[in-house]
PDB file of C-alpha atoms and ligand atoms in Angstrom:
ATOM      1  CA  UNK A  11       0.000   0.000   0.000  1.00  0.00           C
ATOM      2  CA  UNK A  12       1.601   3.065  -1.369  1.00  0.00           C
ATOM      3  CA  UNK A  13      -1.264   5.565  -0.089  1.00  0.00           C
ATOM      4  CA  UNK A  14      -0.437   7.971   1.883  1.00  0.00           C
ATOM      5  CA  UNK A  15      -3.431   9.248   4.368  1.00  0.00           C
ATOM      6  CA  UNK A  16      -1.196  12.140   4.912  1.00  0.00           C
ATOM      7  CA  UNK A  17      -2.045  13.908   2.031  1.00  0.00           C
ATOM      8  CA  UNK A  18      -3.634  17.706   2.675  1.00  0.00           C
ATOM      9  CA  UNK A  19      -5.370  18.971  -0.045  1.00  0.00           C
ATOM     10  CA  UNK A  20      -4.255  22.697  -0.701  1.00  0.00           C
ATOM     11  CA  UNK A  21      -6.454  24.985   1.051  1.00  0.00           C
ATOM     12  CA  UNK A  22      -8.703  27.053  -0.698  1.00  0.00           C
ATOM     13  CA  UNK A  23     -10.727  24.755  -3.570  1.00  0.00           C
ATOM     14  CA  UNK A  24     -13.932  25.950  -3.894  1.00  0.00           C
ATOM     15  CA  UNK A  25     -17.352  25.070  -2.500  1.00  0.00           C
ATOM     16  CA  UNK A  26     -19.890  23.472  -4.423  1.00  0.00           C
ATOM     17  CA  UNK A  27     -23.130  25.369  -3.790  1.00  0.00           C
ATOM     18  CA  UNK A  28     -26.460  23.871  -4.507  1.00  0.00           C
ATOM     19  CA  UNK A  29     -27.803  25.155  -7.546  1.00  0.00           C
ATOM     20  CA  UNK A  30     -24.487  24.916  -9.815  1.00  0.00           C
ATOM     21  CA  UNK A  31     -23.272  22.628 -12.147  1.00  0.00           C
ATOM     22  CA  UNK A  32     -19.514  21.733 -11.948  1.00  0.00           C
ATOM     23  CA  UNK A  33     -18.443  19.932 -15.700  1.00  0.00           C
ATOM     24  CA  UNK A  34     -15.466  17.691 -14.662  1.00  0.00           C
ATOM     25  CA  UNK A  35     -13.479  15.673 -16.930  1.00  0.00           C
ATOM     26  CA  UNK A  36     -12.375  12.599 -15.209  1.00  0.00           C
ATOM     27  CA  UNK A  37      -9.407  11.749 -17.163  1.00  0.00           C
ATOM     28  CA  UNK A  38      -9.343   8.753 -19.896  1.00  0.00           C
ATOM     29  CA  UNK A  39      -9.352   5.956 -17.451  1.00  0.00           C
ATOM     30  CA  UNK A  40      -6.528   5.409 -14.914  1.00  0.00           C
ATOM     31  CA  UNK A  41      -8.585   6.765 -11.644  1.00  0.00           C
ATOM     32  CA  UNK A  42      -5.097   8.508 -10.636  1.00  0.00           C
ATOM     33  CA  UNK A  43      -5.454  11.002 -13.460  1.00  0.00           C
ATOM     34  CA  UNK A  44      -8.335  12.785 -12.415  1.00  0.00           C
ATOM     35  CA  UNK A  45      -7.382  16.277 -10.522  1.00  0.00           C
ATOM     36  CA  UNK A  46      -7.689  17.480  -6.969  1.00  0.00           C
ATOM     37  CA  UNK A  47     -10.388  19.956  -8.406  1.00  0.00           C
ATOM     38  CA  UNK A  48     -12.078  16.889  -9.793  1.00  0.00           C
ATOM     39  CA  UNK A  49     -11.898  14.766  -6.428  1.00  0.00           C
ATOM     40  CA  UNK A  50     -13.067  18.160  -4.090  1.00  0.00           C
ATOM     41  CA  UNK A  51     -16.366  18.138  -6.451  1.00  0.00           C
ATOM     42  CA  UNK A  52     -16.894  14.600  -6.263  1.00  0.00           C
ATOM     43  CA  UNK A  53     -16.528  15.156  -2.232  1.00  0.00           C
ATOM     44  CA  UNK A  54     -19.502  17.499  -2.255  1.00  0.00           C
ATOM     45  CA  UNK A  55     -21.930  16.755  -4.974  1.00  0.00           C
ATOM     46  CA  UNK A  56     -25.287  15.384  -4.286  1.00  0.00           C
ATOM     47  CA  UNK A  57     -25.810  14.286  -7.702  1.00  0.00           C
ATOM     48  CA  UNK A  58     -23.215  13.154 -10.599  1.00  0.00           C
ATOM     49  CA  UNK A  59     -24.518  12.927 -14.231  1.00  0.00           C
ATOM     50  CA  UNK A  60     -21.517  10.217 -15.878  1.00  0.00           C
ATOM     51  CA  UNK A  61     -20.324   8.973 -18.959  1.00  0.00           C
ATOM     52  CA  UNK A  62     -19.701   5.618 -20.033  1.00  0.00           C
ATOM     53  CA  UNK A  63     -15.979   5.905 -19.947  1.00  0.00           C
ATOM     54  CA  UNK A  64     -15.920   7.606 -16.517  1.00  0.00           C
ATOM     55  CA  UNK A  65     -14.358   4.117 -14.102  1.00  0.00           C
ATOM     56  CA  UNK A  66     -16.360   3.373 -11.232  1.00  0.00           C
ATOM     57  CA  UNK A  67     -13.300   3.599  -8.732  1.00  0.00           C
ATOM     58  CA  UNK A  68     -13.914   7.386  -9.893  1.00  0.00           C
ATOM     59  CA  UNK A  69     -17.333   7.137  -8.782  1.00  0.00           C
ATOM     60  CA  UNK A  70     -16.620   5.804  -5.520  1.00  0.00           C
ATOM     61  CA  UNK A  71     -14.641   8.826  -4.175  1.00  0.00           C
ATOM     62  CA  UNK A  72     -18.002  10.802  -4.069  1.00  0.00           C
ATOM     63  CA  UNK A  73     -20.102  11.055  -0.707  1.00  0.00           C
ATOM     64  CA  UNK A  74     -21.938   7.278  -0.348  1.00  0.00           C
ATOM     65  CA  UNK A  75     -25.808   8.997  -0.901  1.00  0.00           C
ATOM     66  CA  UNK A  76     -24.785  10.578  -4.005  1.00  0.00           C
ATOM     67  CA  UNK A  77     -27.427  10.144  -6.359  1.00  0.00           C
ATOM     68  CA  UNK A  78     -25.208   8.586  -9.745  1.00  0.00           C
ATOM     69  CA  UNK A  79     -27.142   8.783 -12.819  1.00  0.00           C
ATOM     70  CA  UNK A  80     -25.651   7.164 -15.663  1.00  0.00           C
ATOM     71  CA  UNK A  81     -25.742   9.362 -19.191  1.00  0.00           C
ATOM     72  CA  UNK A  82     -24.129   6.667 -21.582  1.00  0.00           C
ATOM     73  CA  UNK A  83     -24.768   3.969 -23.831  1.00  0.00           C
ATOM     74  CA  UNK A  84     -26.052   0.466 -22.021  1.00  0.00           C
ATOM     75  CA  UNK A  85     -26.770  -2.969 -22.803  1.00  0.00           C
ATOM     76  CA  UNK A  86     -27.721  -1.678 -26.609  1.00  0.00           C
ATOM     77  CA  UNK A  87     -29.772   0.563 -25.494  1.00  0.00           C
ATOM     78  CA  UNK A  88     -29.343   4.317 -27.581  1.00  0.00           C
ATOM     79  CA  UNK A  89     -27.867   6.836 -25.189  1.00  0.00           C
ATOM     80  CA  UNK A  90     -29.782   9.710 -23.602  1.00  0.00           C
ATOM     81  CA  UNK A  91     -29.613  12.577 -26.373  1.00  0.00           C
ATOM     82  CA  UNK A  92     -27.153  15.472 -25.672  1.00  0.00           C
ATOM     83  CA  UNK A  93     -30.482  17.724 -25.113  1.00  0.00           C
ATOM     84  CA  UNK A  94     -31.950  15.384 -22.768  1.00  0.00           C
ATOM     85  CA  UNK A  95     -28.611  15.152 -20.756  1.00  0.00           C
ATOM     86  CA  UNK A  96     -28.373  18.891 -20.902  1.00  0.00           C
ATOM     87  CA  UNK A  97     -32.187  18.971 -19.740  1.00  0.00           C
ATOM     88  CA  UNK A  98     -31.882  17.333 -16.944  1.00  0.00           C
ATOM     89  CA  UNK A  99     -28.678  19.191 -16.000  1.00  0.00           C
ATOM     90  CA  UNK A 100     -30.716  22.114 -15.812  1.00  0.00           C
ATOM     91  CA  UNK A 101     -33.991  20.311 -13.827  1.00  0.00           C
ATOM     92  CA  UNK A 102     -31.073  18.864 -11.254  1.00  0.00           C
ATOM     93  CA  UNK A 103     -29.805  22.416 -10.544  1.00  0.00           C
ATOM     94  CA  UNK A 104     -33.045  24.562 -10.421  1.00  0.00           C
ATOM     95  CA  UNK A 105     -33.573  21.858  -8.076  1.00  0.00           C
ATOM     96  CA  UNK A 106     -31.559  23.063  -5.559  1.00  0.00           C
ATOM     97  CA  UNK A 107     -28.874  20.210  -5.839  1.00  0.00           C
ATOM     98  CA  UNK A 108     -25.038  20.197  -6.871  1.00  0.00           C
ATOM     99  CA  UNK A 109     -24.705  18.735 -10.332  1.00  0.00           C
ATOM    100  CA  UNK A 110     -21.494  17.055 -11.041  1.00  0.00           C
ATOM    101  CA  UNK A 111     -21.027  16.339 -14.606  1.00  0.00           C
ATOM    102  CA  UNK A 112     -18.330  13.799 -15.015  1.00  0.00           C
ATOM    103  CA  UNK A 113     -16.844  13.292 -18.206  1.00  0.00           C
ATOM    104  CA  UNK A 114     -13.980  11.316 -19.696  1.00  0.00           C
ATOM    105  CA  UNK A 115     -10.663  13.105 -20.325  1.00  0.00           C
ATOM    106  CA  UNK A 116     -11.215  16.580 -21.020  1.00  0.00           C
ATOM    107  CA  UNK A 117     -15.121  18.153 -21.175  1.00  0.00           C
ATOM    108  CA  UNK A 118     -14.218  20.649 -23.748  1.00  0.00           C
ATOM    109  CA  UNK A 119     -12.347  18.129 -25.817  1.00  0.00           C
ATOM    110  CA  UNK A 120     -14.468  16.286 -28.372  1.00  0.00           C
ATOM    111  CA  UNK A 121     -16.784  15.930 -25.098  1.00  0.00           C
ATOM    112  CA  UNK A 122     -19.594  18.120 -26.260  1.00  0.00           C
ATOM    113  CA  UNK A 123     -19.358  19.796 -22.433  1.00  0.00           C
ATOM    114  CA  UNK A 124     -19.560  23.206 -24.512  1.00  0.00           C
ATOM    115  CA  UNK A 125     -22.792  22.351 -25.878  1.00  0.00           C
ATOM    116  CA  UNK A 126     -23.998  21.270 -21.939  1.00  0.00           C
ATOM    117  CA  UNK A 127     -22.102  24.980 -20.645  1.00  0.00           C
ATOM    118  CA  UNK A 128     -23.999  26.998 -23.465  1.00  0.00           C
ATOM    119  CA  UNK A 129     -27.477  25.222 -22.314  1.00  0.00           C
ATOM    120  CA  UNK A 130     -26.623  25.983 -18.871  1.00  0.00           C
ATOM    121  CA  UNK A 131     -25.743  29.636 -19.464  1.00  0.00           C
ATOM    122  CA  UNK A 132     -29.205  30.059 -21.843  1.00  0.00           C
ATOM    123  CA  UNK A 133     -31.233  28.288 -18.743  1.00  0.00           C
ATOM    124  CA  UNK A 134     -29.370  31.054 -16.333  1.00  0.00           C
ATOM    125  CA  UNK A 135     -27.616  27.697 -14.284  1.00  0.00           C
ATOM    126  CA  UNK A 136     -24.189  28.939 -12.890  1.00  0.00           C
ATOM    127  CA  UNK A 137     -21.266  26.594 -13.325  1.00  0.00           C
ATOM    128  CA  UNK A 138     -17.090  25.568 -13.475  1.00  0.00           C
ATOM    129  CA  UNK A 139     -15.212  23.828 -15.759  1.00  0.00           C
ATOM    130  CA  UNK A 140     -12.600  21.445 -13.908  1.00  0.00           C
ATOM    131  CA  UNK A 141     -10.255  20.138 -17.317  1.00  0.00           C
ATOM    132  CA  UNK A 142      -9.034  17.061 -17.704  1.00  0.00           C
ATOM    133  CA  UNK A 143      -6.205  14.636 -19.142  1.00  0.00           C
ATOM    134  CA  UNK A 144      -7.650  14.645 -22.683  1.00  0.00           C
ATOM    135  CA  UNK A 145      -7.331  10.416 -24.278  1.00  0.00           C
ATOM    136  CA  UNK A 146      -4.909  12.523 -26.656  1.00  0.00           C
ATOM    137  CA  UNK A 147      -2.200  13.413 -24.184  1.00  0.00           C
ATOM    138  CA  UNK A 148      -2.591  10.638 -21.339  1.00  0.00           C
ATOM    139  CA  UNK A 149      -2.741   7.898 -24.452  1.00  0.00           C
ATOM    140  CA  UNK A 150       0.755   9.386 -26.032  1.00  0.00           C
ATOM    141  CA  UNK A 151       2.025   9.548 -22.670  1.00  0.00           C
ATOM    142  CA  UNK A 152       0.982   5.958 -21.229  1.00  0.00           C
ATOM    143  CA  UNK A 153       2.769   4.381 -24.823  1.00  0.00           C
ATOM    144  CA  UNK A 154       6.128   5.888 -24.131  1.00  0.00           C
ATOM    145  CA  UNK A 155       5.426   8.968 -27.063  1.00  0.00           C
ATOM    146  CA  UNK A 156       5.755  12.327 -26.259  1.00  0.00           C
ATOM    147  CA  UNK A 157       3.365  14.451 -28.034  1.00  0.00           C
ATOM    148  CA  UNK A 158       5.442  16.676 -29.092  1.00  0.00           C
ATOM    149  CA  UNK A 159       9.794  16.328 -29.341  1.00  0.00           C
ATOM    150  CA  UNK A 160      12.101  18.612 -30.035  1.00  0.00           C
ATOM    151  CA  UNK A 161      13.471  16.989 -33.212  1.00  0.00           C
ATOM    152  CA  UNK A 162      10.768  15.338 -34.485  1.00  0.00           C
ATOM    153  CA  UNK A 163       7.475  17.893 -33.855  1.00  0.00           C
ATOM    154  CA  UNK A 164       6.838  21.475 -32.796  1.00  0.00           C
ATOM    155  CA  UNK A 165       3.369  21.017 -33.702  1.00  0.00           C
ATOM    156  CA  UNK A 166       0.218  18.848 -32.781  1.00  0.00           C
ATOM    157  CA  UNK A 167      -3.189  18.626 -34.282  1.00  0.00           C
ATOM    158  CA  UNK A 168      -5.913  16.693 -32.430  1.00  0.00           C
ATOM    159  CA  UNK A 169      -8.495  15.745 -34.810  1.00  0.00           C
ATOM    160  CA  UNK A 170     -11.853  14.082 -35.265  1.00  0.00           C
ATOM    161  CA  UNK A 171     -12.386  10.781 -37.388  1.00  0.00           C
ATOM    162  CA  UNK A 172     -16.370  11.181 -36.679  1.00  0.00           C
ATOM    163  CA  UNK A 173     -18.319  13.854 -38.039  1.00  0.00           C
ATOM    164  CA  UNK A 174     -21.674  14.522 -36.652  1.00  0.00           C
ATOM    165  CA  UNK A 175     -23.342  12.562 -39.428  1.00  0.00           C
ATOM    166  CA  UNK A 176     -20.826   9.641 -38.208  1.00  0.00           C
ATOM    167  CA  UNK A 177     -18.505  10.115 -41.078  1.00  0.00           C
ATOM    168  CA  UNK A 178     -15.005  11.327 -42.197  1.00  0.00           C
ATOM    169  CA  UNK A 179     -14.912  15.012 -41.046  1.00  0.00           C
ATOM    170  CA  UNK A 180     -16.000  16.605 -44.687  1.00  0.00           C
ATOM    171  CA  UNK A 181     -15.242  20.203 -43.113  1.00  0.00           C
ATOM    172  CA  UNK A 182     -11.608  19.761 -42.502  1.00  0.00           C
ATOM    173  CA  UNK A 183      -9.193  20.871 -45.112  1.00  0.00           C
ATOM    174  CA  UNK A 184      -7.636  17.555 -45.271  1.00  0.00           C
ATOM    175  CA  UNK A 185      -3.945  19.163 -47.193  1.00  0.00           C
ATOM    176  CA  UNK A 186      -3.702  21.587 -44.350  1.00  0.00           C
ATOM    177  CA  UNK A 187      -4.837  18.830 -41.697  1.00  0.00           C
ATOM    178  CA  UNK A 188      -1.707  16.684 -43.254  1.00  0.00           C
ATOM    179  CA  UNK A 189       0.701  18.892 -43.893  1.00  0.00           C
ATOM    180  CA  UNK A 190       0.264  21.817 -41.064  1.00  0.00           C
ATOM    181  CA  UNK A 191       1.620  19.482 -38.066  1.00  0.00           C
ATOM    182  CA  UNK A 192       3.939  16.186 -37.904  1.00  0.00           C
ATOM    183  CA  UNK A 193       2.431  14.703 -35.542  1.00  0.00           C
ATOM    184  CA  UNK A 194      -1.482  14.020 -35.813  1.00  0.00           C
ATOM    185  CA  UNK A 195      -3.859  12.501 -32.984  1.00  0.00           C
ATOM    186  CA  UNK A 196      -7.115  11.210 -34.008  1.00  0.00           C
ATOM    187  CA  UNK A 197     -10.281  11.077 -31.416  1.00  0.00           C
ATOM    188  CA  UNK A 198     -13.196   8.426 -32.448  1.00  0.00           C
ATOM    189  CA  UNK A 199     -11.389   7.673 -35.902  1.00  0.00           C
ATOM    190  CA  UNK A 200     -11.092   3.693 -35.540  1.00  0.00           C
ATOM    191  CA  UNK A 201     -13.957   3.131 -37.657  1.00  0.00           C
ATOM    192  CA  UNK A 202     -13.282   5.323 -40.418  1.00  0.00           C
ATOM    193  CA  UNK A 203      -9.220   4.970 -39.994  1.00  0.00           C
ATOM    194  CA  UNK A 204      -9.062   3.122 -43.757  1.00  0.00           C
ATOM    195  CA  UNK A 205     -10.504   5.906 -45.476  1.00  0.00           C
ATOM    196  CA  UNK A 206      -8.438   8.511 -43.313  1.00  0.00           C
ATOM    197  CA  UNK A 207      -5.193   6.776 -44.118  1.00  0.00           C
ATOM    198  CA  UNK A 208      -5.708   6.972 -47.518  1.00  0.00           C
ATOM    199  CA  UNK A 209      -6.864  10.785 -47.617  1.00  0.00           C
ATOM    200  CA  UNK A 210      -3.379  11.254 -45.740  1.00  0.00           C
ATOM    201  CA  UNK A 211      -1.068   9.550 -48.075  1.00  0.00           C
ATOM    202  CA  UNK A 212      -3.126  11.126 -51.039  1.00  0.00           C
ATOM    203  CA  UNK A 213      -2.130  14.432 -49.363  1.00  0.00           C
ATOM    204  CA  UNK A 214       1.533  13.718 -48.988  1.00  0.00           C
ATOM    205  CA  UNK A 215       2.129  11.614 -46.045  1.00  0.00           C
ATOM    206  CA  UNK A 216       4.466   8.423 -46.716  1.00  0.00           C
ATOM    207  CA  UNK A 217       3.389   4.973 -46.639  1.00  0.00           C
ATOM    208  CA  UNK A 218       5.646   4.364 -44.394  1.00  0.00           C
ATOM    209  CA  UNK A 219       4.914   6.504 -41.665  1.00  0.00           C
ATOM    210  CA  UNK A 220       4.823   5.117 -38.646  1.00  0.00           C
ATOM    211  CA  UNK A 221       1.281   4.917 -36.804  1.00  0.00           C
ATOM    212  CA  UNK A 222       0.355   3.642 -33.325  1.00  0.00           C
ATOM    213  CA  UNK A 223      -3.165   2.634 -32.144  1.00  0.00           C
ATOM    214  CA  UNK A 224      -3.525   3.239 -28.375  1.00  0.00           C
ATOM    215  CA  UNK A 225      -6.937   1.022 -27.006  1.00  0.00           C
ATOM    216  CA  UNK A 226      -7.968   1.684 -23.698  1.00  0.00           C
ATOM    217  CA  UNK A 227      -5.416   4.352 -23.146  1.00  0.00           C
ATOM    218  CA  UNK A 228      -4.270   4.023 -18.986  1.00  0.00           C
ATOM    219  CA  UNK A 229      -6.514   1.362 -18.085  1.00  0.00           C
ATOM    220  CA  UNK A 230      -5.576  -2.345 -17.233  1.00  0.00           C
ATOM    221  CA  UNK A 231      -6.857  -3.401 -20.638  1.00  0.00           C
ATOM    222  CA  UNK A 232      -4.493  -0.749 -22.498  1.00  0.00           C
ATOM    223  CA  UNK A 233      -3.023  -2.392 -26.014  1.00  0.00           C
ATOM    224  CA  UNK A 234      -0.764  -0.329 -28.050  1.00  0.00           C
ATOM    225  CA  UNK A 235      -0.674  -1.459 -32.242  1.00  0.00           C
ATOM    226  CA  UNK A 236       2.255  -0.328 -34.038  1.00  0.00           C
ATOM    227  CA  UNK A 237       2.308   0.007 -38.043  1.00  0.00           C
ATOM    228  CA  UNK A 238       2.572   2.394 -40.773  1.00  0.00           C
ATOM    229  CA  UNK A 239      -0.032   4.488 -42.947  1.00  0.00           C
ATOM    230  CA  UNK A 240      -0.114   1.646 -45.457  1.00  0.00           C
ATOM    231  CA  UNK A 241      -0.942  -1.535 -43.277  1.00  0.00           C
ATOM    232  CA  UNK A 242      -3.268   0.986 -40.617  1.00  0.00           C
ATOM    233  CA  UNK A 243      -6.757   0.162 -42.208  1.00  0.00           C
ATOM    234  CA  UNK A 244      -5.905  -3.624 -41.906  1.00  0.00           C
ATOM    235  CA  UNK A 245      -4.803  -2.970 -38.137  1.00  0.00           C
ATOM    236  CA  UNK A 246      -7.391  -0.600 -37.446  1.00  0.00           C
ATOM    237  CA  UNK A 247     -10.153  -3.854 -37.859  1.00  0.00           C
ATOM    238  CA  UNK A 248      -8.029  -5.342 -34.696  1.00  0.00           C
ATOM    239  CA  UNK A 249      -8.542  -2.402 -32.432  1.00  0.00           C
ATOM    240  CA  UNK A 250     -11.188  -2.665 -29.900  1.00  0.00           C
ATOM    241  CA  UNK A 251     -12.469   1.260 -29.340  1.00  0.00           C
ATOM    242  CA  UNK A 252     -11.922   3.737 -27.457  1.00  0.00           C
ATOM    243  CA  UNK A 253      -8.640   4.411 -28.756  1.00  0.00           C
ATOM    244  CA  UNK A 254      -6.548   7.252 -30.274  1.00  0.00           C
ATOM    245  CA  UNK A 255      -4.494   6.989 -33.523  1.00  0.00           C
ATOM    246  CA  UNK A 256      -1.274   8.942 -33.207  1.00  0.00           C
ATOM    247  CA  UNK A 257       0.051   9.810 -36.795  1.00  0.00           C
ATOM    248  CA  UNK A 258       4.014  10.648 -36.885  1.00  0.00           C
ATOM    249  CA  UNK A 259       7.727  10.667 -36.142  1.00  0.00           C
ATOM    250  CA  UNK A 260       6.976  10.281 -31.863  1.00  0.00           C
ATOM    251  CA  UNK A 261       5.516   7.227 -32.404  1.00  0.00           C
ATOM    252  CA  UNK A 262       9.302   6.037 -33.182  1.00  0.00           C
ATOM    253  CA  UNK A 263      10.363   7.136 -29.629  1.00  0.00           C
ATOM    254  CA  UNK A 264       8.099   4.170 -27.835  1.00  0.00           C
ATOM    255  CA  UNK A 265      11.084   1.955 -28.687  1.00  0.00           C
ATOM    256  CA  UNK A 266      13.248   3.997 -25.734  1.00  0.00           C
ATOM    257  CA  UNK A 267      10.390   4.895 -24.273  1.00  0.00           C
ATOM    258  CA  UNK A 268       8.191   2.532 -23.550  1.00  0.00           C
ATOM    259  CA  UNK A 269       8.039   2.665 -19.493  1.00  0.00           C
ATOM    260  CA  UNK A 270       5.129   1.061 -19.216  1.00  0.00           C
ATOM    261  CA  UNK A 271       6.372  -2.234 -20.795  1.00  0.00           C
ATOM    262  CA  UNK A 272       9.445  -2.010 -18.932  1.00  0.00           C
ATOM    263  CA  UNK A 273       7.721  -1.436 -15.577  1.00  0.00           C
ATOM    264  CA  UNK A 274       7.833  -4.976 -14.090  1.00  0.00           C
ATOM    265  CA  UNK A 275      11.653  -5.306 -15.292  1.00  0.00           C
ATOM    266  CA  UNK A 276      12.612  -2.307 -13.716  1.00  0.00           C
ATOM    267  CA  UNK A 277      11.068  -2.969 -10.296  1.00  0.00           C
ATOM    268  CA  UNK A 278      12.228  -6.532 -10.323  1.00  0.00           C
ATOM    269  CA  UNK A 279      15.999  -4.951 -10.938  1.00  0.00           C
ATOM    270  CA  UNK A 280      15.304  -2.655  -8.070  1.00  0.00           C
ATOM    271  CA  UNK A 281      14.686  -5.603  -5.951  1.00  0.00           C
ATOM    272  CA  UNK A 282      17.429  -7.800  -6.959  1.00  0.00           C
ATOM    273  CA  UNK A 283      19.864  -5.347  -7.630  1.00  0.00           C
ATOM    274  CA  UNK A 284      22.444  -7.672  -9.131  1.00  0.00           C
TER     275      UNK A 284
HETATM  276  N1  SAH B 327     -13.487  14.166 -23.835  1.00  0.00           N
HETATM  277  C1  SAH B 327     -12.704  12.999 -24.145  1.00  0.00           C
HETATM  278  C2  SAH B 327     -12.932  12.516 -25.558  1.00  0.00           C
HETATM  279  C3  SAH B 327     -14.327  11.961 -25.760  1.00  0.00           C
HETATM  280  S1  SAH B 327     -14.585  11.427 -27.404  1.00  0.00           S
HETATM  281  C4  SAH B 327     -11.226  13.291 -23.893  1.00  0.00           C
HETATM  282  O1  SAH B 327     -10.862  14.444 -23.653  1.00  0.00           O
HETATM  283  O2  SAH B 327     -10.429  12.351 -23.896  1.00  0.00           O
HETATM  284  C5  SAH B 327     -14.311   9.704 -27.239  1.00  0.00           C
HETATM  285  C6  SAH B 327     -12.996   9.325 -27.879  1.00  0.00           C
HETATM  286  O3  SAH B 327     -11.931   9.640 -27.000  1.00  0.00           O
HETATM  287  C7  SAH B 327     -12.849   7.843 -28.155  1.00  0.00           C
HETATM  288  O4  SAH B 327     -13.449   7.472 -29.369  1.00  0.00           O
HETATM  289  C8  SAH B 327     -11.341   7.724 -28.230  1.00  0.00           C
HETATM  290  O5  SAH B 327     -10.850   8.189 -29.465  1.00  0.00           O
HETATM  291  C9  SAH B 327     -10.903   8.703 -27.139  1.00  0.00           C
HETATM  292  N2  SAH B 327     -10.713   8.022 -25.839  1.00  0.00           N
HETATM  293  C10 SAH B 327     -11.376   8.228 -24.699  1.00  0.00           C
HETATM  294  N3  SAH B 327     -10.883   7.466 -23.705  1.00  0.00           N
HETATM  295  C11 SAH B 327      -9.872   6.758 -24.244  1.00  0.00           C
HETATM  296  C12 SAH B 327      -8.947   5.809 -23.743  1.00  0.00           C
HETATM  297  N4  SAH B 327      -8.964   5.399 -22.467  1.00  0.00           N
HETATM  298  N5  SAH B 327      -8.036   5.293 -24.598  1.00  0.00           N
HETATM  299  C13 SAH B 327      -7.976   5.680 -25.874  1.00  0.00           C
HETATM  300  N6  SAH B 327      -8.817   6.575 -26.409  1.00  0.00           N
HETATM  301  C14 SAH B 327      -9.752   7.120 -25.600  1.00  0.00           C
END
């Protein structure tokens, strides 16, 4: 046991007053990612709206009668629209209760918490924004690949493979997408990653260029798929979602890099040091 009940939280986090919505991102997985803003909200709110990616160990920081109210997709079942989830958000608060909207990663990336904050602000609802590790930089991170390196990037685009219509983004200049940053990160792009591939190589990317698939980013379950632009839409049929494609020269670095991987070797060298 590595916990330490020691630990003072810094004085001064805010209080949750009833009446406001707090819009939390709870990181992409790992429950150790989420932030001390995230775990003082989850210590006061009487009610927490959450998303299917959101892990349960999250869940079980908040106070026991917290009323949890799941917003994703279950058992087949469609999920609750984005203006029923922002309805209720608005019925919970008028209410009188604190609304804690949990959300994997980041809210306000590819997380649709701007459309929730615009509904609150045109219902007159007061509420924070607590960010969160985004899949994007926790997922490059966890694989041993810096998002951005010195040598190899001074530029990152994240990106959407999913249009609202549940296609290839048709509104994204695809030659500037390409050829504006090294490295690209693709959100939700699994599905459509064949046709992607292709509109990158037809706008100058190599066939060769190295492309990692990062499933379950920070969980237990977390697979990492190495390959390059030209074998991705075969390897992309492998990939169990949610997971991030990472487009570019870092992915190279996860040969040095890869601490995760090396994790058990190291620690049983530290305790056989011989
Ligand atoms: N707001 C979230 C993104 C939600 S969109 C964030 O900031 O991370 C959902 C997409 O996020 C998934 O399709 C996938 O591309 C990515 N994602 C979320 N959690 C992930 C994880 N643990 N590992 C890899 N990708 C993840």
């Amino acid at each position: 046991m590595t916990w330490q009940t020691n630990i003072v939280p810094p004085k001064g986090l805010p209080v949750f007053e009833p009446g406001w919505v707090w819009l939390v991102g709870a990181g992409p997985g790992d429950p150790g990612l989420i932030t001390l803003h995230g775990v003082n909200a989850l210590a006061q709110a009487d009610v927490i709206v959450y998303d299917a990616l959101v892990d349960t160990r999250i869940l079980d920081m908040a106070k026991p009668h917290a009323e949890r109210i799941f917003a994703g997709k279950r058992g087949g079942k469609p999920s609750p629209t984005q203006t029923s989830i922002s309805e209720r958000l608005v019925e919970l608060a008028k209410a009188g209760h604190r609304v804690l909207r949990l959300k994997g990663g980041d809210p306000f990336v590819f997380g649709r918490g701007g459309e929730e904050a615009l509904a609150l602000v045109g219902a007159g609802v007061p509420f924070r924004v607590v960010p969160g590790v985004t899949a994007a930089i926790a997922g490059t991170a966890y694989a041993g690949m810096p998002a951005t390196h010195r040598d190899a990037n001074s530029a990152v685009t994240f990106i959407t493979g999913h249009s609202m219509t549940g296609e290839v983004p048709d509104n994204l200049n695809w030659d500037a997408v390409t050829n504006g940053a090294p490295v690209l990160i693709f959100y939700m792009a699994i599905k459509h990653f064949g046709r992607i591939a292709e509109k990158l190589q037809e706008c100058g990317r190599p066939a060769d260029e190295p492309v990692a698939f990062v499933a379950s980013a920070t969980t237990a379950d977390q697979k990492v798929h190495v390959c390059t632009l030209d074998t991705a839409a075969e390897v992309a049929k492998k990939v169990s979602p949610p997971a991030i494609v990472v487009v570019g020269p870092v992915v190279k670095l996860r040969e040095q890099l890869d601490w995760l991987g090396k994790a058990a070797e190291w620690q049983a060298k530290a305790a056989d040091p011989v």
